[in-house]
Coordinates of C-alpha atoms and ligand atoms in Angstrom, one line a residue:
X65 CA 234.4 25.5 214.1
X66 CA 236.5 28.4 212.7
X67 CA 236.4 31.4 215.0
X68 CA 234.3 34.4 213.9
X69 CA 233.5 37.8 215.4
X70 CA 229.9 39.0 215.8
X71 CA 228.8 42.6 215.0
X72 CA 225.3 43.6 215.9
X73 CA 223.5 46.7 214.5
X74 CA 219.9 47.7 213.7
X75 CA 220.4 47.7 210.0
X76 CA 223.1 46.2 207.8
X77 CA 223.7 47.8 204.4
X78 CA 225.7 45.7 202.0
X79 CA 227.4 48.0 199.5
X80 CA 228.7 51.6 199.6
X81 CA 227.9 52.8 196.1
X82 CA 225.3 55.5 195.6
X83 CA 222.4 53.2 196.6
X84 CA 224.2 51.9 199.7
X85 CA 225.3 55.3 200.8
X86 CA 221.9 56.9 200.3
X87 CA 220.3 54.0 202.2
X88 CA 222.8 54.5 205.0
X89 CA 221.9 58.2 205.3
X90 CA 218.2 57.3 205.6
X91 CA 218.9 54.7 208.3
X92 CA 221.1 57.1 210.4
X93 CA 218.6 59.9 209.9
X94 CA 216.0 57.6 211.4
X95 CA 218.2 57.3 214.5
X96 CA 219.1 53.7 214.0
X97 CA 222.5 52.1 214.2
X98 CA 223.9 51.0 210.9
X99 CA 226.8 48.9 209.6
X100 CA 227.8 49.5 206.0
X101 CA 230.0 47.0 204.3
X102 CA 232.0 47.2 201.1
X103 CA 234.5 45.1 199.1
X104 CA 236.8 48.1 198.3
X105 CA 237.7 51.3 200.1
X106 CA 234.9 53.8 200.8
X107 CA 234.5 56.1 197.8
X108 CA 235.8 53.5 195.3
X109 CA 232.5 51.8 194.5
X110 CA 231.5 51.4 190.9
X111 CA 229.3 54.5 191.1
X112 CA 232.5 56.6 191.0
X113 CA 233.0 55.6 187.4
X114 CA 229.7 57.1 186.2
X115 CA 230.4 59.8 183.7
X116 CA 227.6 61.4 181.7
X117 CA 225.1 62.5 184.4
X118 CA 222.0 61.9 186.5
X119 CA 218.6 62.1 184.7
X120 CA 215.9 64.2 186.3
X121 CA 213.3 66.4 184.7
X122 CA 214.3 69.7 186.2
X123 CA 213.4 71.5 183.0
X124 CA 216.3 74.0 183.3
X125 CA 217.1 74.2 179.6
X126 CA 214.0 76.1 178.4
X127 CA 212.3 72.9 177.2
X128 CA 208.9 71.7 178.5
X129 CA 210.3 68.8 180.5
X130 CA 208.5 67.2 183.5
X131 CA 208.2 63.9 185.3
X132 CA 205.5 62.7 182.9
X133 CA 207.8 62.9 179.8
X134 CA 210.5 61.3 181.9
X135 CA 208.1 58.5 182.8
X136 CA 207.1 58.0 179.2
X137 CA 210.7 58.0 177.9
X138 CA 211.7 55.4 180.5
X139 CA 208.8 53.1 179.6
X140 CA 209.5 53.5 175.9
X141 CA 213.2 52.9 176.4
X142 CA 212.5 49.8 178.5
X143 CA 210.2 48.5 175.7
X144 CA 207.3 48.4 178.2
X145 CA 208.7 45.7 180.4
X146 CA 209.2 48.1 183.3
X147 CA 207.2 48.1 186.5
X148 CA 205.1 51.3 185.9
X149 CA 204.7 52.1 189.6
X150 CA 208.5 51.9 190.1
X151 CA 209.0 54.2 187.0
X152 CA 206.4 56.7 188.4
X153 CA 208.1 57.0 191.8
X154 CA 211.4 57.3 190.0
X155 CA 210.4 60.0 187.6
X156 CA 208.7 62.1 190.3
X157 CA 211.3 61.8 193.0
X158 CA 214.5 62.0 190.8
X159 CA 213.9 65.8 190.8
X160 CA 213.9 66.1 194.6
X161 CA 216.9 63.8 195.0
X162 CA 219.1 65.8 192.6
X163 CA 218.2 69.0 194.3
X164 CA 218.9 67.3 197.7
X165 CA 222.3 66.2 196.4
X166 CA 223.0 69.8 195.6
X167 CA 222.0 70.8 199.2
X168 CA 224.4 68.1 200.4
X169 CA 227.1 70.0 198.5
X170 CA 227.3 68.6 195.0
X171 CA 228.8 71.2 192.5
X172 CA 227.0 70.6 189.2
X173 CA 227.8 72.4 186.0
X174 CA 225.8 75.5 185.5
X175 CA 223.7 77.3 182.8
X176 CA 224.5 80.9 182.1
X177 CA 221.5 81.7 184.3
X178 CA 223.1 79.8 187.2
X179 CA 220.8 76.7 187.1
X180 CA 222.0 73.1 187.0
X181 CA 223.1 72.5 183.4
X182 CA 221.4 69.5 181.7
X183 CA 222.7 67.6 178.7
X184 CA 221.0 65.4 176.1
X185 CA 221.3 61.6 176.2
X186 CA 219.9 58.7 174.2
X187 CA 216.2 58.1 174.5
X188 CA 215.5 61.3 176.6
X189 CA 213.1 63.7 174.8
X190 CA 214.7 66.7 176.4
X191 CA 218.1 67.7 177.9
X192 CA 217.8 66.0 181.2
X193 CA 221.2 64.8 182.4
X194 CA 222.4 66.8 185.4
X195 CA 226.2 66.6 185.2
X196 CA 229.6 67.5 186.4
X197 CA 231.7 67.5 183.2
X198 CA 232.0 63.8 182.5
X199 CA 232.8 63.0 186.1
X200 CA 229.3 63.0 187.6
X201 CA 229.7 59.7 189.5
X202 CA 232.8 61.0 191.3
X203 CA 230.9 64.1 192.5
X204 CA 227.9 62.0 193.5
X205 CA 229.9 59.6 195.6
X206 CA 232.0 62.4 197.1
X207 CA 228.9 64.2 198.2
X208 CA 227.0 61.2 199.5
X209 CA 230.1 59.9 201.3
X210 CA 230.6 63.3 203.1
X211 CA 227.0 63.3 204.2
X212 CA 227.0 59.6 205.3
X213 CA 230.2 59.9 207.2
X214 CA 228.9 63.0 209.0
X215 CA 226.1 60.8 210.3
X216 CA 228.6 58.3 211.7
X217 CA 227.6 54.8 210.5
X218 CA 230.0 52.0 211.2
X219 CA 231.9 51.4 208.0
X220 CA 233.5 48.0 207.2
X221 CA 235.8 48.5 204.2
X222 CA 237.4 45.7 202.3
X223 CA 235.0 43.1 203.6
X224 CA 233.2 40.7 201.3
X225 CA 229.8 39.4 202.4
X226 CA 229.2 35.9 201.1
X227 CA 226.0 34.6 202.6
X228 CA 222.7 36.0 204.0
X229 CA 221.7 34.5 207.3
X230 CA 218.2 33.6 208.2
X231 CA 216.0 32.9 211.1
X232 CA 213.2 30.8 209.6
X233 CA 212.1 32.9 206.5
X234 CA 213.4 36.2 207.8
X235 CA 216.8 37.6 206.9
X236 CA 218.7 38.5 210.1
X237 CA 222.2 39.1 209.1
X238 CA 225.1 38.1 206.8
X239 CA 228.5 36.4 207.0
X240 CA 231.5 38.3 205.6
X241 CA 235.3 37.9 205.5
X242 CA 237.9 40.6 205.9
X243 CA 239.9 40.9 202.7
X244 CA 242.9 42.2 204.6
X245 CA 243.2 39.6 207.3
X246 CA 240.9 36.8 206.1
X247 CA 239.0 36.8 209.4
X248 CA 235.3 36.1 209.5
X249 CA 232.5 38.4 210.8
X250 CA 228.9 37.5 211.3
X251 CA 226.7 40.7 211.1
X252 CA 223.5 40.5 213.1
X253 CA 220.8 43.0 212.0
X254 CA 217.1 43.5 212.3
X255 CA 217.0 44.4 208.6
X256 CA 219.4 44.1 205.7
X257 CA 219.7 46.3 202.6
X258 CA 221.4 44.7 199.6
X259 CA 223.0 47.5 197.4
X260 CA 225.8 45.5 195.8
X261 CA 225.5 46.8 192.2
X262 CA 225.5 44.9 188.9
X263 CA 227.3 42.0 187.3
X264 CA 229.3 42.5 184.1
X265 CA 232.3 40.5 185.1
X266 CA 231.1 37.2 183.7
X267 CA 231.7 38.7 180.2
X268 CA 235.0 39.2 178.6
X269 CA 234.6 42.8 177.6
X270 CA 232.9 45.0 180.1
X271 CA 232.9 48.6 181.4
X272 CA 232.3 47.2 184.9
X273 CA 234.7 47.3 187.8
X274 CA 236.1 44.1 189.4
X275 CA 233.5 44.4 192.2
X276 CA 230.6 43.7 189.8
X277 CA 230.3 40.0 190.2
X278 CA 226.6 39.9 191.2
X279 CA 227.2 38.9 194.8
X280 CA 224.0 40.5 196.2
X281 CA 221.7 39.1 193.6
X282 CA 223.2 35.6 193.9
X283 CA 223.0 35.7 197.8
X284 CA 219.4 37.0 197.6
X285 CA 218.5 34.2 195.2
X286 CA 220.2 31.6 197.4
X287 CA 218.4 32.9 200.5
X288 CA 215.0 32.4 198.7
X289 CA 214.3 35.8 197.1
X290 CA 213.2 36.2 193.4
X291 CA 215.1 37.6 190.5
X292 CA 213.4 39.5 187.7
X293 CA 214.1 39.7 184.0
X294 CA 217.6 38.6 184.3
X295 CA 218.1 38.1 180.5
X296 CA 218.2 41.9 180.2
X297 CA 221.9 42.7 180.1
X298 CA 222.8 46.1 178.5
X299 CA 225.4 46.4 175.9
X300 CA 226.6 50.0 175.8
X301 CA 227.3 50.9 172.1
X302 CA 230.6 52.6 172.7
X303 CA 233.3 50.8 174.6
X304 CA 237.0 51.3 173.8
X305 CA 238.2 48.8 171.3
X306 CA 241.9 49.5 170.9
X307 CA 244.5 48.8 172.2
X308 CA 243.4 45.3 173.4
X309 CA 244.4 45.9 177.0
X310 CA 241.7 48.5 177.5
X311 CA 239.0 46.9 175.4
X312 CA 235.6 47.3 177.0
X313 CA 236.3 50.5 178.9
X314 CA 233.4 53.0 178.5
X315 CA 233.3 55.8 176.1
X316 CA 230.5 57.9 177.7
X317 CA 227.3 58.5 175.8
X318 CA 228.0 62.2 176.6
X319 CA 230.3 62.1 173.5
X320 CA 227.3 61.6 171.3
X321 CA 225.2 64.0 173.4
X322 CA 227.9 66.6 172.7
X323 CA 227.6 66.0 169.0
X324 CA 229.8 62.9 168.4
X325 CA 228.9 61.0 165.2
X326 CA 229.3 57.3 164.3
X327 CA 230.8 56.3 160.9
X328 CA 231.6 53.0 159.3
X329 CA 234.7 52.2 157.3
X330 CA 233.1 53.8 154.2
X331 CA 232.6 57.1 156.1
X332 CA 228.9 56.7 156.1
X333 CA 226.8 57.9 159.1
X334 CA 225.0 54.6 159.1
X335 CA 222.6 55.4 161.9
X336 CA 220.6 57.5 159.4
X337 CA 219.7 54.2 157.5
X338 CA 215.9 53.9 158.1
X339 CA 216.3 50.2 159.1
X340 CA 218.1 51.3 162.3
X341 CA 215.2 53.4 163.6
X342 CA 212.5 51.1 164.9
X343 CA 208.9 51.9 164.3
X344 CA 208.2 53.3 167.8
X345 CA 210.9 55.9 167.3
X346 CA 209.9 57.0 163.7
X347 CA 209.4 60.7 163.3
X348 CA 211.2 61.5 166.5
X349 CA 214.8 61.7 165.1
X350 CA 216.5 63.7 162.5
X351 CA 216.4 62.1 159.0
X352 CA 219.3 64.0 157.4
X353 CA 222.8 64.9 158.5
X354 CA 221.9 68.6 158.0
X355 CA 219.0 68.3 160.4
X356 CA 221.2 66.5 162.9
X357 CA 223.8 69.2 162.7
X358 CA 221.1 71.9 163.2
X359 CA 220.1 70.3 166.5
X360 CA 223.5 71.0 167.9
X361 CA 222.8 74.7 168.1
X362 CA 219.0 74.8 167.9
X363 CA 217.3 72.2 169.9
X364 CA 213.8 73.7 169.6
X365 CA 213.6 73.5 165.8
X366 CA 215.6 70.5 164.9
X367 CA 215.3 66.8 165.8
X368 CA 218.2 65.0 167.5
X369 CA 220.4 62.7 165.4
X370 CA 219.7 59.0 165.4
X371 CA 223.1 58.4 167.1
X372 CA 221.1 59.2 170.2
X373 CA 218.6 56.4 169.9
X374 CA 218.5 54.1 173.0
X375 CA 221.5 52.0 173.6
X376 CA 220.1 48.7 172.5
X377 CA 219.2 50.1 169.1
X378 CA 222.6 51.7 168.5
X379 CA 224.5 48.6 169.8
X380 CA 222.6 46.4 167.3
X381 CA 223.3 48.8 164.5
X382 CA 227.0 48.8 165.2
X383 CA 227.1 45.0 165.4
X384 CA 225.3 44.7 162.1
X385 CA 227.6 47.2 160.4
X386 CA 230.7 45.2 161.5
X387 CA 229.1 41.9 160.5
X388 CA 228.3 43.4 157.1
X389 CA 232.1 44.1 156.6
X390 CA 231.9 47.8 157.1
X391 CA 233.9 47.8 160.3
X392 CA 236.9 49.9 161.3
X393 CA 240.5 48.8 161.2
X394 CA 240.2 46.7 164.4
X395 CA 236.7 45.5 163.9
X396 CA 234.6 48.3 165.4
X397 CA 233.1 51.6 164.3
X398 CA 234.5 55.2 164.3
X399 CA 233.1 57.7 166.8
X400 CA 234.2 61.3 165.9
X401 CA 233.6 64.4 168.0
X402 CA 236.6 66.4 166.6
X403 CA 234.3 68.8 164.7
X404 CA 233.4 70.4 168.1
X405 CA 236.8 71.9 168.5
X406 CA 239.6 71.2 171.0
X407 CA 238.6 73.8 173.6
X408 CA 235.0 72.6 173.7
X409 CA 236.0 68.9 173.9
X410 CA 238.6 69.5 176.7
X411 CA 236.0 71.4 178.7
X412 CA 233.0 69.1 178.2
X413 CA 234.7 65.7 178.0
X414 CA 237.9 66.0 180.0
X415 CA 238.0 62.4 181.1
X416 CA 237.4 61.1 177.6
X417 CA 240.2 63.3 176.3
X418 CA 242.6 62.0 179.0
X419 CA 241.4 58.4 178.6
X420 CA 242.2 58.2 174.9
X421 CA 245.3 60.2 175.2
X422 CA 246.8 58.1 178.0
X423 CA 245.6 54.7 177.1
X424 CA 245.4 54.8 173.3
X425 CA 247.7 57.6 172.3
X426 CA 244.8 59.2 170.4
X427 CA 243.9 62.9 170.4
X428 CA 240.1 62.9 170.2
X429 CA 240.2 66.6 169.4
X430 CA 241.7 65.6 166.1
X431 CA 241.1 61.9 165.5
X432 CA 238.1 59.6 165.6
X433 CA 237.9 56.9 168.3
X434 CA 237.4 53.2 167.5
X435 CA 234.6 51.7 169.5
X436 CA 232.5 48.5 169.9
X437 CA 229.7 47.6 172.2
X438 CA 230.6 46.6 175.7
X439 CA 228.7 44.9 178.6
X440 CA 227.7 47.8 180.7
X441 CA 224.6 47.4 182.9
X442 CA 222.1 44.9 184.3
X443 CA 218.4 45.8 184.0
X444 CA 217.3 42.6 185.7
X445 CA 217.7 42.1 189.4
X446 CA 216.2 41.3 192.8
X447 CA 212.4 41.6 192.6
X448 CA 211.2 44.3 195.0
X449 CA 208.1 46.1 196.1
X450 CA 208.0 49.5 194.3
X451 CA 207.3 51.6 197.3
X452 CA 209.4 50.0 200.0
X453 CA 212.1 48.0 198.0
X454 CA 211.3 45.0 200.2
X455 CA 212.0 41.6 198.7
X456 CA 209.8 38.6 199.1
X457 CA 211.9 37.7 202.2
X458 CA 211.0 39.6 205.5
X459 CA 213.8 41.8 206.6
X460 CA 215.5 41.9 203.2
X461 CA 215.5 45.1 201.0
X462 CA 217.3 45.8 197.7
X463 CA 218.1 49.0 195.8
X464 CA 220.3 50.2 193.0
X465 CA 221.6 48.2 190.1
X466 CA 221.2 44.9 191.9
X467 CA 217.4 45.4 192.0
X468 CA 215.1 44.9 189.0
X469 CA 211.9 46.5 187.6
X470 CA 212.8 50.1 186.8
X471 CA 214.5 49.9 183.5
X472 CA 212.5 47.1 181.8
X473 CA 214.3 45.7 178.8
X474 CA 216.8 48.5 178.4
X475 CA 218.0 51.4 180.6
X476 CA 218.2 54.9 179.4
X477 CA 221.6 56.6 180.1
X478 CA 221.5 58.7 183.2
X479 CA 218.6 56.8 184.8
X480 CA 220.8 54.8 187.0
X481 CA 222.4 57.6 189.0
X482 CA 218.9 58.9 190.0
X483 CA 217.7 55.3 190.5
X484 CA 220.3 54.8 193.2
X485 CA 219.3 58.0 194.9
X486 CA 215.5 57.5 194.8
X487 CA 215.5 53.8 195.7
X488 CA 218.5 53.9 198.0
X489 CA 216.6 56.4 200.2
X490 CA 213.4 54.4 200.0
X491 CA 215.1 51.1 200.9
X492 CA 216.9 52.7 203.8
X493 CA 213.7 54.3 205.1
X494 CA 211.7 51.1 204.8
X495 CA 214.4 49.0 206.4
X496 CA 214.6 51.5 209.3
X497 CA 210.8 51.4 209.8
X498 CA 210.9 47.6 209.8
X499 CA 213.9 47.5 212.2
X500 CA 212.3 49.9 214.6
X501 CA 209.6 47.4 215.5
X502 CA 211.6 44.1 215.0
X503 CA 213.7 42.2 217.5
X504 CA 217.1 40.8 216.5
X505 CA 216.6 37.3 215.0
X506 CA 218.5 34.2 216.2
X507 CA 221.8 33.6 214.5
X508 CA 222.0 29.9 213.6
X509 CA 225.7 28.8 213.7
X510 CA 225.0 25.9 211.3
X511 CA 224.9 28.0 208.1
X512 CA 227.8 30.2 209.4
X513 CA 230.0 27.2 209.8
X514 CA 228.9 25.7 206.4
X515 CA 229.8 29.0 204.7
X516 CA 233.2 29.3 206.4
X517 CA 234.0 25.7 205.3
X518 CA 233.0 26.5 201.7
X519 CA 235.2 29.6 201.7
X520 CA 238.2 27.7 203.2
X521 CA 237.9 24.6 200.9
X522 CA 240.1 26.0 198.0
X523 CA 242.9 26.9 200.5
X524 CA 243.0 23.4 202.1
X525 CA 242.7 21.5 198.8
X526 CA 246.0 19.8 197.8
X527 CA 245.2 19.8 194.1
X528 CA 242.6 21.4 191.8
X529 CA 242.0 23.9 189.1
X530 CA 242.9 27.6 189.2
X531 CA 239.9 29.8 189.7
X532 CA 241.2 32.5 187.3
X533 CA 241.3 29.9 184.5
X534 CA 237.7 28.9 185.2
X535 CA 236.7 32.6 185.3
X536 CA 238.3 33.1 181.9
X537 CA 236.5 30.1 180.4
X538 CA 233.2 31.5 181.7
X539 CA 233.9 34.9 180.2
X540 CA 234.7 33.4 176.9
X541 CA 231.5 31.3 176.9
X542 CA 229.2 34.2 177.9
X543 CA 230.9 36.5 175.4
X544 CA 230.2 33.9 172.6
X545 CA 226.8 32.5 173.6
X546 CA 225.0 35.3 175.6
X547 CA 226.1 38.4 173.7
X548 CA 224.2 40.9 171.7
X549 CA 222.9 38.4 169.2
X550 CA 221.4 35.3 170.9
X551 CA 220.1 32.1 169.4
X552 CA 218.7 28.8 170.9
X553 CA 221.9 26.9 169.7
X554 CA 224.3 29.5 171.1
X555 CA 222.5 29.9 174.4
X556 CA 222.2 26.1 174.9
X557 CA 225.9 25.6 174.3
X558 CA 226.7 28.4 176.7
X559 CA 224.4 26.9 179.4
X560 CA 226.1 23.5 179.0
X561 CA 229.5 25.2 179.6
X562 CA 228.2 27.1 182.6
X563 CA 226.8 24.0 184.2
X564 CA 230.0 22.1 183.5
X565 CA 232.0 25.0 185.2
X566 CA 229.6 24.9 188.2
X567 CA 230.8 21.3 188.7
X568 CA 234.4 22.2 188.3
X569 CA 234.3 25.1 190.7
X570 CA 233.8 22.5 193.5
X571 CA 237.4 21.5 192.9
X572 CA 239.4 24.7 192.7
X573 CA 242.6 25.1 194.6
X574 CA 244.3 28.3 195.8
X575 CA 247.9 28.7 197.2
X576 CA 248.8 31.0 200.1
X577 CA 247.0 32.4 203.1
X578 CA 243.7 34.2 203.6
X579 CA 245.3 37.7 203.9
X580 CA 245.2 39.8 200.7
X581 CA 244.9 36.7 198.5
X582 CA 243.3 37.6 195.1
X583 CA 243.1 33.9 194.2
X584 CA 241.1 33.1 197.3
X585 CA 238.8 36.1 196.6
X586 CA 238.4 35.0 193.0
X587 CA 237.3 31.5 194.1
X588 CA 234.2 32.8 195.9
X589 CA 233.5 35.5 193.3
X590 CA 233.4 32.7 190.7
X591 CA 230.5 30.9 192.5
X592 CA 228.5 34.2 192.3
X593 CA 229.3 34.8 188.6
X594 CA 228.5 31.2 187.7
X595 CA 225.2 31.3 189.6
X596 CA 224.1 34.6 187.9
X597 CA 225.3 33.4 184.4
X598 CA 223.1 30.4 184.7
X599 CA 220.1 32.6 185.5
X600 CA 220.9 35.0 182.6
X601 CA 221.2 32.2 180.1
X602 CA 218.1 30.3 181.3
X603 CA 216.0 33.4 181.1
X604 CA 217.4 34.3 177.7
X605 CA 216.4 30.9 176.5
X606 CA 213.0 31.2 178.0
X607 CA 212.1 34.6 176.4
X608 CA 211.4 33.6 172.8
X609 CA 211.2 37.1 171.3
X610 CA 213.4 40.1 170.7
X611 CA 212.8 43.1 173.0
X612 CA 215.2 45.7 174.3
X613 CA 218.6 44.2 175.2
X614 CA 217.4 40.7 174.4
X615 CA 217.9 40.2 170.6
X616 CA 217.0 36.6 169.6
X617 CA 217.8 36.5 165.9
X618 CA 215.8 33.2 165.8
X619 CA 212.8 35.1 167.2
X620 CA 213.1 38.6 165.7
X621 CA 210.6 41.3 166.7
X622 CA 208.3 42.0 169.6
X623 CA 205.9 39.3 170.5
X624 CA 202.7 40.8 172.0
X625 CA 202.2 37.8 174.3
X626 CA 205.8 38.1 175.7
X627 CA 205.2 41.8 176.1
X628 CA 202.7 41.1 178.8
X629 CA 205.1 39.0 180.9
X630 CA 208.1 39.4 183.2
X631 CA 210.4 36.4 183.8
X632 CA 211.0 35.5 187.5
X633 CA 213.8 33.1 188.6
X634 CA 213.9 31.4 192.0
X635 CA 215.6 28.5 193.5
X636 CA 214.0 25.3 194.9
X637 CA 216.8 23.5 196.6
X638 CA 219.6 24.0 194.2
X639 CA 217.4 23.8 191.1
X640 CA 216.7 27.0 189.3
X641 CA 213.1 27.7 188.2
X642 CA 212.2 30.3 185.6
X643 CA 208.6 31.2 185.2
X644 CA 206.5 34.0 183.7
X645 CA 204.4 36.5 185.7
X646 CA 201.9 39.0 184.2
X647 CA 203.3 42.5 184.0
X648 CA 202.0 44.8 186.8
X649 CA 199.0 46.9 185.7
X650 CA 199.2 50.6 185.0
X651 CA 197.0 53.2 186.8
X652 CA 194.6 55.2 184.6
X653 CA 196.8 58.3 185.1
X654 CA 199.9 56.5 183.8
X655 CA 197.9 55.0 181.0
X656 CA 196.9 58.4 179.9
X657 CA 200.5 59.6 179.9
X658 CA 201.4 56.8 177.6
X659 CA 198.4 57.6 175.4
X660 CA 199.5 61.2 174.9
X661 CA 202.6 59.9 173.0
X662 CA 200.5 58.0 170.4
Ligands
FAD142 C1 232.0 53.6 183.2 C2 230.5 53.7 183.7 C3 229.9 54.9 183.5 C4 228.6 55.1 183.9 N1 228.0 56.3 183.7 C5 226.7 56.5 184.1 C6 226.1 57.8 184.0 O1 226.6 58.7 183.5 N2 224.8 57.9 184.4 C7 224.1 56.9 185.0 O2 223.0 57.1 185.4 N3 224.7 55.7 185.2 C8 226.0 55.4 184.8 N4 226.6 54.2 185.0 C9 225.9 53.2 185.7 C10 226.0 53.5 187.2 O3 227.2 54.0 187.5 C11 225.7 52.3 188.1 O4 224.6 51.6 187.7 C12 225.5 52.7 189.5 O5 226.5 53.5 190.0 C13 225.3 51.5 190.5 O6 225.3 52.0 191.8 P1 225.0 51.0 193.0 O7 225.0 51.8 194.2 O8 223.8 50.2 192.7 O9 226.2 50.0 193.0 P2 227.8 50.2 192.9 O10 228.2 51.6 192.8 O11 228.3 49.2 192.0 O12 228.3 49.8 194.4 C14 228.2 48.5 194.8 C15 228.8 48.4 196.2 O13 228.6 47.1 196.7 C16 229.8 46.6 197.2 N5 229.7 45.1 197.2 C17 229.5 44.3 196.1 N6 229.5 43.0 196.4 C18 229.7 43.0 197.8 C19 229.9 42.0 198.7 N7 229.8 40.7 198.4 N8 230.2 42.3 200.0 C20 230.3 43.6 200.4 N9 230.2 44.6 199.5 C21 229.9 44.3 198.2 C22 230.8 47.2 196.4 O14 232.1 47.1 197.0 C23 230.3 48.6 196.2 O15 230.6 49.3 197.4 C24 227.9 54.0 184.5 C25 228.5 52.8 184.7 C26 229.8 52.7 184.3 C27 230.5 51.4 184.5

């Protein structure tokens, strides 16, 4: 058998984004030893890319905001597929977590009165996004990292975990390889927290970083945990479109929050067309451009413009405009914020100014941007208990973008940065409680050996396919078949391709050694993206309705029957099963909050 090192700690946290770092803080504050593992360098997780802000109902802007309105907005944005208890905990605790972050040292933008400044975002009734210019993720990671490092966890940077290890049903550790040396490490832990983020990389155009290959969700599924509502993949309405090399890069929603407008090739602000405002949002948005313009300076007396509808609605509208032949020069839509003036733009949206200037040679203080929807976020994920973030497997916890249940069929902007704080902490605390009374489990060398063999196979193969080519074929297939508009025929063709690629991945070959070998890394990542792609497509085929991010043009509109069901995916052997489960019920208090809106 290949040699491997063993590392033993009370708790293993896989992932050092916001969720993983907040979980690590909770574990160390409970006095337990903790190993935290990440694929890149500490501080480089996907969270660092977050721009617009973290949503929490602080009510600093003179508007009557509170957790109840945040709860309602999140349920409405999620098209009621959310787990109400998860949303309740989230909306209540987001406030404490943002204030705690400030105590840790985060320097938020300020109101003239010295309070944390909050900006408007799609689907939020009031100004609710606590922000640091358009670099909020950077500040969040910096602060959490400082706090976590001060508590001295053991950090394993540039390690990729590839398999969870079990003792009977219980998760007792994980196998990883060192990306620098190629050496193997088996982590032994009384409890494991998965905080590995989302999975945009199986699509061709995405705002996600290279790390977002769905490893944690795939490993949890393979270990026997359940995945929830995996068909719900968010298309952010505004990704960069031109030049081709940067296509998919995010253009933050803060641009529209700061007054940016969407126009088609005829100069029309098409979001004002009544057909783009769904019934449940009627009456809540401005109906004329004048009213929308008034909102910029007087939020109390004017309604917000429909460019700030939730992301699924705006993405579909853009898609339909382009399909109708009203697209921009390169097949997208124009986003224009130049009317806010150069000083204001440079101060409020410094990253956007630089991004377009450096990558597209466009001055957004004078010219419109060309945008098109891009794969951005994954609402589905590992099914967890709302209060403890425990999965269906003893000893296994999940938090952050890799977990499901909070966002339902569509996430509101800003809700992820507070999600990772609220549930990162809860997962870390619950894992620490479990680990405090558990013994270390037995580490079975059989699965360790099998996983090392699987990892090494592409390097020892004398012939075979290139993993990068297969990854490109997968991205093409998912972009074509499992995009914004989905149909039975398109999804079926996509599934066939994914299954065919799952056979071909058994025969990939990679040159070189294990040290710093991108081809070797890609070969294992590909197994994760293929596994998750199959789940996405099978769930999208199963849900025969349109809701949130799932737009089935062959089943348009909400179906009340489907509105009462979540989809759960699990493995039996290597066979994937997708089944429906009734939505969790809502407490009378939460029901009354929803009633208030009617
Ligand atoms: C450009 C952009 C802008 C955004 N802006 C906002 C915003 O303004 N507001 C908002 O609320 N949300 C925003 N989001 C979404 C938000 O940033 C993410 O959902 C959130 O940061 C996810 O945090 P996380 O801790 O769950 O995972 P991540 O930050 O993705 O971290 C995952 C961690 O897991 C590690 N990992 C993954 N796989 C493995 C493995 N196999 N082995 C070991 N380690 C592994 C990674 O290395 C990383 O450390 C934005 C997203 C993008 C892409």
